Structure formats: structure tokens, C-alpha cells
Coordinates of N, CA and C in Angstrom, one line a residue:
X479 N 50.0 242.3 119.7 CA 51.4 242.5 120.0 C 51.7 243.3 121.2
X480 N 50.5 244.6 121.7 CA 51.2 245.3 122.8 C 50.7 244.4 124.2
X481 N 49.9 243.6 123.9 CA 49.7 242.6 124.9 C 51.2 241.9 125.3
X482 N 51.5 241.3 124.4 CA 52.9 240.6 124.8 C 54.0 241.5 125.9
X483 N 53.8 242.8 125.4 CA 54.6 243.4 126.1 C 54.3 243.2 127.9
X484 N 53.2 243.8 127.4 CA 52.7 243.7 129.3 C 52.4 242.0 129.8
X485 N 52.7 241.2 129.3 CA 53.5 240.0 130.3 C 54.5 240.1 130.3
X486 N 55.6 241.0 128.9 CA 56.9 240.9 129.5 C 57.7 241.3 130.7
X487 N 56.4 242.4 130.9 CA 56.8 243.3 132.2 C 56.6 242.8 133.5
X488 N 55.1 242.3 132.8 CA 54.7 241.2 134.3 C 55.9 240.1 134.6
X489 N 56.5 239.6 133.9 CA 57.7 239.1 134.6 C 58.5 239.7 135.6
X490 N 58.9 240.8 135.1 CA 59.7 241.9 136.1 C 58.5 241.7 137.5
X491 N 57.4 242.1 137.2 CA 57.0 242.6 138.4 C 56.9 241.4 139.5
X492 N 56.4 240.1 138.7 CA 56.7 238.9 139.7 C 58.0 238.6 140.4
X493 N 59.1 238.9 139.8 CA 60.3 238.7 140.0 C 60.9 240.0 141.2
X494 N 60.5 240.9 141.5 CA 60.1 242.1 142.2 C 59.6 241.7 143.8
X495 N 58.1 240.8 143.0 CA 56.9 240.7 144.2 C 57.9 239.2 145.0
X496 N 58.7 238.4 144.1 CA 59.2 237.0 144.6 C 61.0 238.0 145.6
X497 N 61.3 238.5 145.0 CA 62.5 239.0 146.1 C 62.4 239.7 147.4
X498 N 61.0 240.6 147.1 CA 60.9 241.1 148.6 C 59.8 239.9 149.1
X499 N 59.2 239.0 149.1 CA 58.9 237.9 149.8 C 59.9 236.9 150.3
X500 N 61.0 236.8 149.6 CA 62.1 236.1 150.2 C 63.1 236.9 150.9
X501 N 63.1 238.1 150.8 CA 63.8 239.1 151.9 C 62.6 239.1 153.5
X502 N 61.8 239.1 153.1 CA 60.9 239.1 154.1 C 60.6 238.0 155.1
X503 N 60.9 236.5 154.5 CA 60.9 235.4 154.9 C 62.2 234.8 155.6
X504 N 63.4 235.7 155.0 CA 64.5 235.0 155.4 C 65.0 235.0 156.8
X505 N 64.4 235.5 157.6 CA 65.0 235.4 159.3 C 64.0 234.4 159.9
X506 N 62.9 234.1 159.1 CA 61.7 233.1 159.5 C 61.6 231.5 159.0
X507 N 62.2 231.6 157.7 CA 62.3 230.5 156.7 C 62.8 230.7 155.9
X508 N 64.0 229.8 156.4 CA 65.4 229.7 154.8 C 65.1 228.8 153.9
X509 N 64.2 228.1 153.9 CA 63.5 226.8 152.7 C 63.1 227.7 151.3
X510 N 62.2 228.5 152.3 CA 60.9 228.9 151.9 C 61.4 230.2 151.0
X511 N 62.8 231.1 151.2 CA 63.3 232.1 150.9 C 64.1 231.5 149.5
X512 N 64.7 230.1 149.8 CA 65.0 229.8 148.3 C 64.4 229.3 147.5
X513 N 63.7 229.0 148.2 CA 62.3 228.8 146.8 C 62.1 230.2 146.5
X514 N 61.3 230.8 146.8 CA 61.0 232.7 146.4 C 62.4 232.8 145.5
X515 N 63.5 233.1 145.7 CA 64.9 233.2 145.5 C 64.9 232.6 144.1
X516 N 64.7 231.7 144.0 CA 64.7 230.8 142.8 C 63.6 231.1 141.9
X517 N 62.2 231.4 142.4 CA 61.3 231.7 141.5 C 61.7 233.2 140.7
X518 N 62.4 234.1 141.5 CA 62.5 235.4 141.0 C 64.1 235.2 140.1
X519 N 64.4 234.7 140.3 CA 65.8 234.5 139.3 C 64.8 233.3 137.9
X520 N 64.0 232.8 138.0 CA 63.1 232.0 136.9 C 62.6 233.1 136.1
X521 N 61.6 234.4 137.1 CA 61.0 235.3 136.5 C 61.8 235.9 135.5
X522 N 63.1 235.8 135.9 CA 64.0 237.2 135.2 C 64.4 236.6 134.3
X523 N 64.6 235.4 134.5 CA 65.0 234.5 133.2 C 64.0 234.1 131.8
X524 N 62.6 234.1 132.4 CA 61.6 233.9 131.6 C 61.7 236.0 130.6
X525 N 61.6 236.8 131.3 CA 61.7 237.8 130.9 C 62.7 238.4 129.7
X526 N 63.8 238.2 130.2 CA 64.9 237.7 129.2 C 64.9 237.2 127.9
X527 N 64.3 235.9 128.5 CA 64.2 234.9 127.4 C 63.2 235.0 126.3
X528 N 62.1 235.3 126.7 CA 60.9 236.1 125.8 C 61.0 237.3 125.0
X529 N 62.2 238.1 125.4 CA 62.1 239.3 125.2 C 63.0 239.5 123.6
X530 N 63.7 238.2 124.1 CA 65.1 238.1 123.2 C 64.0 237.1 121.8
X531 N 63.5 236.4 122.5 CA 62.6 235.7 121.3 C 62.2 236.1 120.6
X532 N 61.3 237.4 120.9 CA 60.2 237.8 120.1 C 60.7 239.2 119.6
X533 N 62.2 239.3 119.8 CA 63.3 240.1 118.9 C 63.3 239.5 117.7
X534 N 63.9 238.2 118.0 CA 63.6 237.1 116.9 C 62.8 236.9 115.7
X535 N 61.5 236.8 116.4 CA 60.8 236.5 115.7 C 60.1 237.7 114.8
X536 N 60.0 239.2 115.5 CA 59.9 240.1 115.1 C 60.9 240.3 113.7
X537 N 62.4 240.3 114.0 CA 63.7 240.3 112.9 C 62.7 239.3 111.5
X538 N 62.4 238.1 112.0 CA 62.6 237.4 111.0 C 61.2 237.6 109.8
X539 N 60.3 238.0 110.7 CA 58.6 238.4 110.0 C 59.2 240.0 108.9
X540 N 60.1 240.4 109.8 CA 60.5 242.0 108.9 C 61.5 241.5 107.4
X541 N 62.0 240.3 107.6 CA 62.8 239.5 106.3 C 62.2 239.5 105.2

């Protein structure tokens, strides 16, 4: 279980390492910065999404 945690984080941290690569790219390549842009808004979303799940699933094993 404390495993899960630390991918949930690692989402953050991807989502982190993807905005300052698209801040970094963006006066060089605007393609390339919405892609990064887009992966880091996926990270945050996967993060989110997981987090809220396994609330869930946590709630429902405590039933």
C-alpha cells in the first residue's frame, strides 16, 4: 500500500519535470512545448484520478 503512494507522488513530480521542460522549450519549440504542456496537465490528471480511486477503494474494503 505505501508503494502506491510513492507513484502517486511520482505523478506530481513528472508533471513538475513536464512544465519546466515546456517553459524551457517554449521560445525554441511551440510543438514541442504543447506536447510537454499536455503531458503535465495528463500527469496531474492521472494523480488526481488515482488518488480519488484508491479513496474509493480504500472506503469500500473499510465497509
Amino acid at each position: 500500500m505505501k508503494i502506491q503512494k510513492i507513484f502517486h507522488y511520482a505523478y506530481i513530480v513528472f508533471a513538475v519535470l513536464f512544465l519546466y521542460d515546456a517553459i524551457s522549450k517554449w521560445s525554441v519549440d511551440r510543438n514541442g512545448s504543447y506536447m510537454m504542456f499536455f503531458f503535465a496537465a495528463l500527469a496531474l490528471f492521472m494523480f488526481f484520478f488515482r488518488q480519488r480511486f484508491s479513496k474509493k477503494f480504500r472506503d469500500h474494503n473499510n465497509n
